[in-house]
GROMACS .gro file of C-alpha atoms in nm:
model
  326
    1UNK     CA    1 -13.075 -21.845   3.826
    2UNK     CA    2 -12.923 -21.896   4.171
    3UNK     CA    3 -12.974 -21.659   4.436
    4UNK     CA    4 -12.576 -21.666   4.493
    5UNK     CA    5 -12.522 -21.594   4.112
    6UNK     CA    6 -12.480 -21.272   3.973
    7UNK     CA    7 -12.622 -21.108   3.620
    8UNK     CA    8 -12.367 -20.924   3.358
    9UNK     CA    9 -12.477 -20.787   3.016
   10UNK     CA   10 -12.208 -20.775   2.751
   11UNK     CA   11 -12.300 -20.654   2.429
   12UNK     CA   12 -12.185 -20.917   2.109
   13UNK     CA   13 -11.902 -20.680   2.010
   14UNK     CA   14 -11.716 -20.710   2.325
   15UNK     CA   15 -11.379 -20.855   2.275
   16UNK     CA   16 -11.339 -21.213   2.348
   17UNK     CA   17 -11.070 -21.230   2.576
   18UNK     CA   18 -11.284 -21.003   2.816
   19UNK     CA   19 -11.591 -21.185   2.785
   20UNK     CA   20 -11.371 -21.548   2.852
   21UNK     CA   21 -11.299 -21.342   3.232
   22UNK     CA   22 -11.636 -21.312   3.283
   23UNK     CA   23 -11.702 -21.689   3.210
   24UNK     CA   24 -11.408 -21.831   3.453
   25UNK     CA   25 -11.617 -21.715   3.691
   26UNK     CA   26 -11.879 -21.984   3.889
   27UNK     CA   27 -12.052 -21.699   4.055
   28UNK     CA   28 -12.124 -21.504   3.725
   29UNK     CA   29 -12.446 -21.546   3.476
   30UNK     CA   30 -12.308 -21.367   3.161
   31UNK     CA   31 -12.563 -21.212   2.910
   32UNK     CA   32 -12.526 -21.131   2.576
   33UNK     CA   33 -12.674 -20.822   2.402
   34UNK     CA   34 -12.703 -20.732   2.030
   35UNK     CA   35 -12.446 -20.376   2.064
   36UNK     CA   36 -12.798 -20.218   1.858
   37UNK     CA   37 -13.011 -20.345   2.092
   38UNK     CA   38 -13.339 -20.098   2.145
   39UNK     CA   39 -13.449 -19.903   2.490
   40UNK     CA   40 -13.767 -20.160   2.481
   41UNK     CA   41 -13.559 -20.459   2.429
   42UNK     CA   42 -13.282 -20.372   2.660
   43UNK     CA   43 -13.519 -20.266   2.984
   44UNK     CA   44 -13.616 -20.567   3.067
   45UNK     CA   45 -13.241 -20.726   3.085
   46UNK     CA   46 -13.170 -20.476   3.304
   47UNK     CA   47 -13.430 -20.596   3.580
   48UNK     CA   48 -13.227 -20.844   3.761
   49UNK     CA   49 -12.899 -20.751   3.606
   50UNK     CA   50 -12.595 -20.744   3.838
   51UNK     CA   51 -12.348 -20.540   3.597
   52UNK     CA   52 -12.395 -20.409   3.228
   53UNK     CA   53 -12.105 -20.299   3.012
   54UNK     CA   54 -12.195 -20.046   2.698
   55UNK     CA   55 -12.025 -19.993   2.394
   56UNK     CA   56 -12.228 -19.709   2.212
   57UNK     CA   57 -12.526 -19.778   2.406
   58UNK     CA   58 -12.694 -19.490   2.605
   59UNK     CA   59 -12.764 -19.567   2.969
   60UNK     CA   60 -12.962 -19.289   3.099
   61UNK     CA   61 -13.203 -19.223   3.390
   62UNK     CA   62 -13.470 -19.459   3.208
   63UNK     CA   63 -13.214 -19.731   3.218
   64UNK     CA   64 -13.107 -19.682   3.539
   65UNK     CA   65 -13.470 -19.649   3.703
   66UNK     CA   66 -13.540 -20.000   3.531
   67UNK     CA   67 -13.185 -20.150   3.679
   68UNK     CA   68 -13.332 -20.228   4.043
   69UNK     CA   69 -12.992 -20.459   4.101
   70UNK     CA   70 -12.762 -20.287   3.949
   71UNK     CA   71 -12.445 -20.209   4.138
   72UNK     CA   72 -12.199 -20.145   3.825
   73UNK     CA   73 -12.179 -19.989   3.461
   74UNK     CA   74 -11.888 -19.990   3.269
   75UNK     CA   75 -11.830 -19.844   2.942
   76UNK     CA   76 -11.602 -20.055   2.746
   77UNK     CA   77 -11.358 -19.749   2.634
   78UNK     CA   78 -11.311 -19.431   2.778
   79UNK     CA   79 -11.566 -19.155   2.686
   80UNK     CA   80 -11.933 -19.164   2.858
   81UNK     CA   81 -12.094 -18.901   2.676
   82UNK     CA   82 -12.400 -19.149   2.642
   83UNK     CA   83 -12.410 -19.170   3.029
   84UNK     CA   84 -12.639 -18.996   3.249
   85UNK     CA   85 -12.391 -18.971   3.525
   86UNK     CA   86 -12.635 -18.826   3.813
   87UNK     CA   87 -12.844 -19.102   3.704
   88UNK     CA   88 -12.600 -19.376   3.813
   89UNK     CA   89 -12.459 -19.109   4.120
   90UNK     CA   90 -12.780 -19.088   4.269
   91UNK     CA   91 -12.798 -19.460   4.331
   92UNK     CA   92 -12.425 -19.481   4.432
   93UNK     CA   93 -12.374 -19.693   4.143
   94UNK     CA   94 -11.954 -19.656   3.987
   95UNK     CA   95 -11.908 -19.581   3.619
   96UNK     CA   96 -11.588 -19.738   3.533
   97UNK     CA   97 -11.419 -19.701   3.242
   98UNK     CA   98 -11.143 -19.876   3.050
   99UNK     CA   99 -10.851 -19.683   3.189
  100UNK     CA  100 -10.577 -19.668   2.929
  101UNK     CA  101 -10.631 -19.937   2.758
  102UNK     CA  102 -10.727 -19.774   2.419
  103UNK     CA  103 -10.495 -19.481   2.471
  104UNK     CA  104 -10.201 -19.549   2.266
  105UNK     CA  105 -10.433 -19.714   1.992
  106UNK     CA  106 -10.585 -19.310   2.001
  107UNK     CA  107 -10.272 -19.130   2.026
  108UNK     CA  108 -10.107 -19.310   1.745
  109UNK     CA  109 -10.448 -19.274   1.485
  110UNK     CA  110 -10.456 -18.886   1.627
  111UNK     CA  111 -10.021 -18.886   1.489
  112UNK     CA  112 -10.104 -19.032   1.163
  113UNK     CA  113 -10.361 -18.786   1.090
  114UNK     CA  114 -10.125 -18.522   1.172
  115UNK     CA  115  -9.822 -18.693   0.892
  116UNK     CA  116 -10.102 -18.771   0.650
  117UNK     CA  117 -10.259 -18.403   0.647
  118UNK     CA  118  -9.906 -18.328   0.671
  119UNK     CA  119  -9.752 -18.522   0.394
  120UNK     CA  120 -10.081 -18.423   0.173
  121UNK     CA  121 -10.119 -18.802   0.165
  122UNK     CA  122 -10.419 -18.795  -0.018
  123UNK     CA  123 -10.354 -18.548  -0.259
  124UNK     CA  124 -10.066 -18.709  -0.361
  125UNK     CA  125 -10.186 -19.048  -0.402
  126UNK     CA  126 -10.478 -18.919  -0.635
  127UNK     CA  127 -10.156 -18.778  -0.831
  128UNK     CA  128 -10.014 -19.103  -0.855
  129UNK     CA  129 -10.313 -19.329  -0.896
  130UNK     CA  130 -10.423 -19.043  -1.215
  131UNK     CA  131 -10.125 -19.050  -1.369
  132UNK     CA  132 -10.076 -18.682  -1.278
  133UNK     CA  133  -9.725 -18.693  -1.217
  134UNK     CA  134  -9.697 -18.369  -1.322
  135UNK     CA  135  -9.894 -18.179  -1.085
  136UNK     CA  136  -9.693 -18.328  -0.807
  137UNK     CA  137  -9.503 -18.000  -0.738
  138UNK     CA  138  -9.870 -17.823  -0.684
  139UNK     CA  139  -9.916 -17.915  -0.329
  140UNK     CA  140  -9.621 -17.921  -0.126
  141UNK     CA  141  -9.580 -18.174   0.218
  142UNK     CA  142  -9.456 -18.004   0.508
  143UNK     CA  143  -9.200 -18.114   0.784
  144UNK     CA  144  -9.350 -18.160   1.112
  145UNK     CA  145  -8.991 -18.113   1.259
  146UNK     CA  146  -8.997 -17.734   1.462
  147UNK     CA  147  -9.359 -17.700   1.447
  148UNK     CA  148  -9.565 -17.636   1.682
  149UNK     CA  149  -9.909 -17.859   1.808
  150UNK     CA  150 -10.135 -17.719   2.039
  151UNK     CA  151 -10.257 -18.054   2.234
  152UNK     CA  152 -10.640 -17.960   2.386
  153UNK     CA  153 -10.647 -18.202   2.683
  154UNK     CA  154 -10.378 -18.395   2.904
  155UNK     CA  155 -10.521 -18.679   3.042
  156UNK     CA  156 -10.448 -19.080   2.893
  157UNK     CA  157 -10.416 -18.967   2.518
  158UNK     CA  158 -10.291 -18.629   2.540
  159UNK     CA  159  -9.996 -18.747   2.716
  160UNK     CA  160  -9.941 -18.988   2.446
  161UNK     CA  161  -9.962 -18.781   2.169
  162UNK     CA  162  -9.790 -18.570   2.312
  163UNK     CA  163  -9.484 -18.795   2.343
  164UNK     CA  164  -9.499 -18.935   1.968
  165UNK     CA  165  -9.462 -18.514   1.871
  166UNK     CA  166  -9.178 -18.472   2.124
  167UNK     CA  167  -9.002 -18.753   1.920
  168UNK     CA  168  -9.033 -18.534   1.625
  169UNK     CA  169  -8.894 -18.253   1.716
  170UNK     CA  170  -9.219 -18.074   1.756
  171UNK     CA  171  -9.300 -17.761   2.007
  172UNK     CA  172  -9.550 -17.876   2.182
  173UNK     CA  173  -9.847 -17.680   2.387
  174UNK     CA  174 -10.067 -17.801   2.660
  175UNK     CA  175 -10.399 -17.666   2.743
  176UNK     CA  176 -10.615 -17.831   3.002
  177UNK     CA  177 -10.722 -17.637   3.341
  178UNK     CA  178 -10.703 -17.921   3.507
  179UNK     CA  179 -10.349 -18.058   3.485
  180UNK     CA  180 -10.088 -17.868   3.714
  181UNK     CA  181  -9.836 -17.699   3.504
  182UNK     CA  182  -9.527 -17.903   3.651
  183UNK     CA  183  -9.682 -18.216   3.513
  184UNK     CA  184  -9.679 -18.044   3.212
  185UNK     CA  185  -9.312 -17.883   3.222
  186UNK     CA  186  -9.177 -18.253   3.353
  187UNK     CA  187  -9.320 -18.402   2.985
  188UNK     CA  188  -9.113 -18.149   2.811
  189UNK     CA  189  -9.393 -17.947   2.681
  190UNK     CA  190  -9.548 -17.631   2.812
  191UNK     CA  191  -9.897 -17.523   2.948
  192UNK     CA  192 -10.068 -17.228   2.813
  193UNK     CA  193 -10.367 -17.130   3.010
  194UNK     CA  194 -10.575 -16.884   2.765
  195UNK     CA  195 -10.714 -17.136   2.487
  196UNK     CA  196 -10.759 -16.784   2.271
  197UNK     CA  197 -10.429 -16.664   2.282
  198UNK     CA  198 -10.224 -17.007   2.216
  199UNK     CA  199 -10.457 -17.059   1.880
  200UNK     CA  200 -10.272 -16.881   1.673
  201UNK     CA  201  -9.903 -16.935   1.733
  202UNK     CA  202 -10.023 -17.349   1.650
  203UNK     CA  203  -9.952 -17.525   1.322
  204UNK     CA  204 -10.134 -17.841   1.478
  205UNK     CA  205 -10.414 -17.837   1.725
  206UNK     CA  206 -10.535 -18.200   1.840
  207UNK     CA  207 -10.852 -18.244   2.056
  208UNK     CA  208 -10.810 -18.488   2.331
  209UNK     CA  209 -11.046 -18.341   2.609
  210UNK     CA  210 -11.375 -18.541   2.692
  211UNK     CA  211 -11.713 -18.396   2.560
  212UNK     CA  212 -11.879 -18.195   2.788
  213UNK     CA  213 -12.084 -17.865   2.879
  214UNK     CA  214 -11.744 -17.665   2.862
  215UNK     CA  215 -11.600 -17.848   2.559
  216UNK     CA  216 -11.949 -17.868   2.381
  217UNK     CA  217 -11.858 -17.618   2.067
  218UNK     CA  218 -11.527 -17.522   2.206
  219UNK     CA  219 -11.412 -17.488   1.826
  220UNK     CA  220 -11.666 -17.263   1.673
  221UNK     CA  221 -11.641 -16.978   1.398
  222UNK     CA  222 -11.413 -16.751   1.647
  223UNK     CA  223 -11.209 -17.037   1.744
  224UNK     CA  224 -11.123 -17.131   1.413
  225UNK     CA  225 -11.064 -16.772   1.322
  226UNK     CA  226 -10.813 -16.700   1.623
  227UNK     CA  227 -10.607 -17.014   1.421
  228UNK     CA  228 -10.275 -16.996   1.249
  229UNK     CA  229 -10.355 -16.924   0.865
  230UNK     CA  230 -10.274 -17.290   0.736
  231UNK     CA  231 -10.319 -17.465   1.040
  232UNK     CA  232 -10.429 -17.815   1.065
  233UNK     CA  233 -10.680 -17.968   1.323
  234UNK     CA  234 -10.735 -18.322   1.462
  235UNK     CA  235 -11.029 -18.470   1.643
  236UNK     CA  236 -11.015 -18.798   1.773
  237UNK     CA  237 -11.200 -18.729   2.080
  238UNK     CA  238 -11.615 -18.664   2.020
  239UNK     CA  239 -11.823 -18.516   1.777
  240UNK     CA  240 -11.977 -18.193   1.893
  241UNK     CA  241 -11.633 -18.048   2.008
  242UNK     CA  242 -11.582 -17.919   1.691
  243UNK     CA  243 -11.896 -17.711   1.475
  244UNK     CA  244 -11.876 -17.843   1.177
  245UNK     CA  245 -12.068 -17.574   1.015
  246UNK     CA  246 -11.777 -17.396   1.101
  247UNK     CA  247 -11.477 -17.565   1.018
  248UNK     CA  248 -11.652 -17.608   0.662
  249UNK     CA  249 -11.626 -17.259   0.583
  250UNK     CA  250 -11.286 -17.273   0.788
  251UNK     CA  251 -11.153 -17.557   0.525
  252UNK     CA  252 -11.303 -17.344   0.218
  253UNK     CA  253 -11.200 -17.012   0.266
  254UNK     CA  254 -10.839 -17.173   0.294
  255UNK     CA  255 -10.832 -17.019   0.682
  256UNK     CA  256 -10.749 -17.375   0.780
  257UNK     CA  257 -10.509 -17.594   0.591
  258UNK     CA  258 -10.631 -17.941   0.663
  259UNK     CA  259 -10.841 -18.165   0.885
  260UNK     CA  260 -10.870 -18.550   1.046
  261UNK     CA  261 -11.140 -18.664   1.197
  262UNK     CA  262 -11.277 -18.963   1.360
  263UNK     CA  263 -11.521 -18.809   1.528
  264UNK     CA  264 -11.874 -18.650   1.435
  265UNK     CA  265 -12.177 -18.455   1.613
  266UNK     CA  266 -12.393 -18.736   1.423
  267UNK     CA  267 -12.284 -19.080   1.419
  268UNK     CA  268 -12.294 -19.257   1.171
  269UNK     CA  269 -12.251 -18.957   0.975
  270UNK     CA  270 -12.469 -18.888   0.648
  271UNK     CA  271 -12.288 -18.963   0.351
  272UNK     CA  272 -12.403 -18.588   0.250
  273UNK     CA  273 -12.224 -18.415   0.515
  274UNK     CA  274 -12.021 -18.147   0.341
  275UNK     CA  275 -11.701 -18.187   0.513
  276UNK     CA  276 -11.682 -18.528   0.319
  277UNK     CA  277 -11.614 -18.391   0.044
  278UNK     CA  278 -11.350 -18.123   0.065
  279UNK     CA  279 -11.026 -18.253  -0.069
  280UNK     CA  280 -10.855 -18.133   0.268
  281UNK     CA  281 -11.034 -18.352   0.487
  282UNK     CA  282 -10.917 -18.715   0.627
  283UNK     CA  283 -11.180 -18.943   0.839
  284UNK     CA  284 -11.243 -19.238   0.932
  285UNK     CA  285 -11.560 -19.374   1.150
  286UNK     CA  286 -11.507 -19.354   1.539
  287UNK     CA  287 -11.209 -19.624   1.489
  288UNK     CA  288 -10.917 -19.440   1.680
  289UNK     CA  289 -10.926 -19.610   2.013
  290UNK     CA  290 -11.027 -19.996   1.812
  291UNK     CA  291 -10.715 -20.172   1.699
  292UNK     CA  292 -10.662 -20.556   1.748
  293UNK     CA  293 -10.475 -20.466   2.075
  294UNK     CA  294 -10.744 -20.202   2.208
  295UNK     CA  295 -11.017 -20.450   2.167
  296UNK     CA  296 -10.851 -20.702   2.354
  297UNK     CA  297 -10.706 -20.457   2.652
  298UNK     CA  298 -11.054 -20.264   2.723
  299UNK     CA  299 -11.244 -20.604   2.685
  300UNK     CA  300 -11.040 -20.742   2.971
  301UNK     CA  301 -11.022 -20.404   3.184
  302UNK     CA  302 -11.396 -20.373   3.183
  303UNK     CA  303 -11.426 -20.723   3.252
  304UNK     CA  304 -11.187 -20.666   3.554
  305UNK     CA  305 -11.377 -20.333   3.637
  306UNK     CA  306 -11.709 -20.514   3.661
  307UNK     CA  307 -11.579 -20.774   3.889
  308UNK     CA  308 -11.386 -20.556   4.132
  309UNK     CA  309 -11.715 -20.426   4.250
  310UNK     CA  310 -11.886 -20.756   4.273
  311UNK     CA  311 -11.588 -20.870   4.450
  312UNK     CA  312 -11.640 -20.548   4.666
  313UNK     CA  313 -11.293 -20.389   4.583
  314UNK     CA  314 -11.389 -20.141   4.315
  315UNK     CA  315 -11.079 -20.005   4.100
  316UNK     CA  316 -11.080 -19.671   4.191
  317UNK     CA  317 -10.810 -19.558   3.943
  318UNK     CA  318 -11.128 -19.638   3.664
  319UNK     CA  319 -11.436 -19.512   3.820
  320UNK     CA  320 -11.563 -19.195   3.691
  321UNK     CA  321 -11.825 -19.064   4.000
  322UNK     CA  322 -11.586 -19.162   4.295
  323UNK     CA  323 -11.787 -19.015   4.549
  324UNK     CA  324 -12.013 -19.288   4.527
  325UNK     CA  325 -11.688 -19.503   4.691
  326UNK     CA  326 -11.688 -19.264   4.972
   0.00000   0.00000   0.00000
């Protein structure tokens, strides 16, 4: 490999229209990786390696230590849980991620969930494909019109969802610390600052906030008590937000109406796990932000994130630890 040439992993799953930026370039050697690609097989890639971009793949300290050229990761999506951030900080190395580029594919799965936990979508199609006609009067849909969602998180998706309630008539709640309540007020919607005492006036909450010490559990046994009787909650964010331990019993005593999640604390999730198989429960596997259109979009914005700092002009609107740009 030239000295002038520089070394990007991609794993196979990376869209193709990102990885076709990578190879316009003259200047760039790309790599491909199997996406479950082992610590011992990955390590030594990472030895003259330029750039890497993850999908689920954890990059931690180890990874980093063994990345002597490294100058950029980028996760190809939006959430970095897998990341040891201090890691890559320490060396002044950016974490970019893929911007917005999965957003509306998130905010649109996180709506549906809402209608079809709503609409008692399932229930009713196991009355239909039964031939329980019958019994269709036994659970009741709901309008969404005039109720109220309680939106956990304001950032690319939150926003999003946000809009897509507005448009049905919904009341809709904002809490997030770290949005300034005019933003809020200027979407229509309104910020509450005490998580606690917004639960319970909710028919909808919907997790959009990034996984974290502070959101780590955030919707334990108390949480889910403090909820509206009926309630419905959505997760499309990260597993481990939500205990699931919890919102079991939530879901059985009746407390809580209805769940949708795409998101678990173990991924893939056993085909045991209890919330499976409560009638009131909706999932699907960690497929919110992948759509044909997200693929695409965060293929080429982490291909375009890589390059900007080999080109020496990182996007700063995508980089996670800015202070290493300073």
């Amino acid at each position: 490999m030239a000295t002038n040439r520089k070394k990007v992993l991609v794993p196979h799953i990376m869209g193709q229209l990102g990885k076709d930026v990578l190879a316009s370039r003259d200047d760039i050697d790309m790599v491909t990786y199997s996406a479950t690609i082992t610590q011992a097989d990955l390590l030594p890639l990472l030895a003259d390696a330029a750039g890497v971009a993850l999908s689920g793949t954890p990059y931690q300290r180890t990874e980093m230590d063994a990345s002597p050229a490294m100058q950029v990761v980028a996760r190809i999506g939006v959430g970095y849980d897998a990341v040891e951030v201090p890691a890559l900080t320490a060396r002044r190395v950016p974490l970019m991620v893929a911007g917005a580029a999965n957003s509306t594919s998130v905010a649109e799965q996180a709506f549906h969930m809402m209608i079809a936990l709503a609409k008692q979508n399932r229930a009713l199609d196991g009355v239909v494909r039964d031939g329980r006609w019958g019994d269709r009067r036994d659970v009741l849909p709901m309008e969404l019109s005039g109720k109220t969602i309680l939106i956990v998180g304001f950032g690319r998706i939150g926003t999003r969802t946000a809009r897509r309630c507005l448009g049905f008539d919904m009341q809709v709640l904002i809490y997030d610390p770290y949005v300034d309540a005019a933003l809020i007020t200027a979407a229509g919607c309104s910020k509450v600052s005490d998580l606690d005492a917004a639960l319970p006036a909710a028919d909808v909450v919907c997790i959009h906030c990034p996984k974290t010490q502070e959101t780590v559990g955030m919707f334990n046994a108390a949480r889910f008590a403090r909820m509206k009787p009926g309630a419905f909650i959505v997760n499309t964010a990260r597993g481990g937000i939500i205990e699931e331990k919890a919102l079991h019993a939530a879901l059985t005593s009746g407390h809580i109406a209805g769940a949708g999640l795409d998101v678990f604390e173990a991924e893939p999730t056993p085909r045991d796990n209890s919330l499976l198989k409560l009638p009131n429960v909706i999932a699907s596997p960690h497929m919110a932000g992948v759509t044909t259109e997200a693929v695409a979009a965060m293929a080429v914005a982490t291909a375009e994130n890589i390059l900007s700092v080999l080109d020496g002009a990182p996007r700063r609107e995508n980089v996670i630890n800015k202070e290493v740009l300073d």
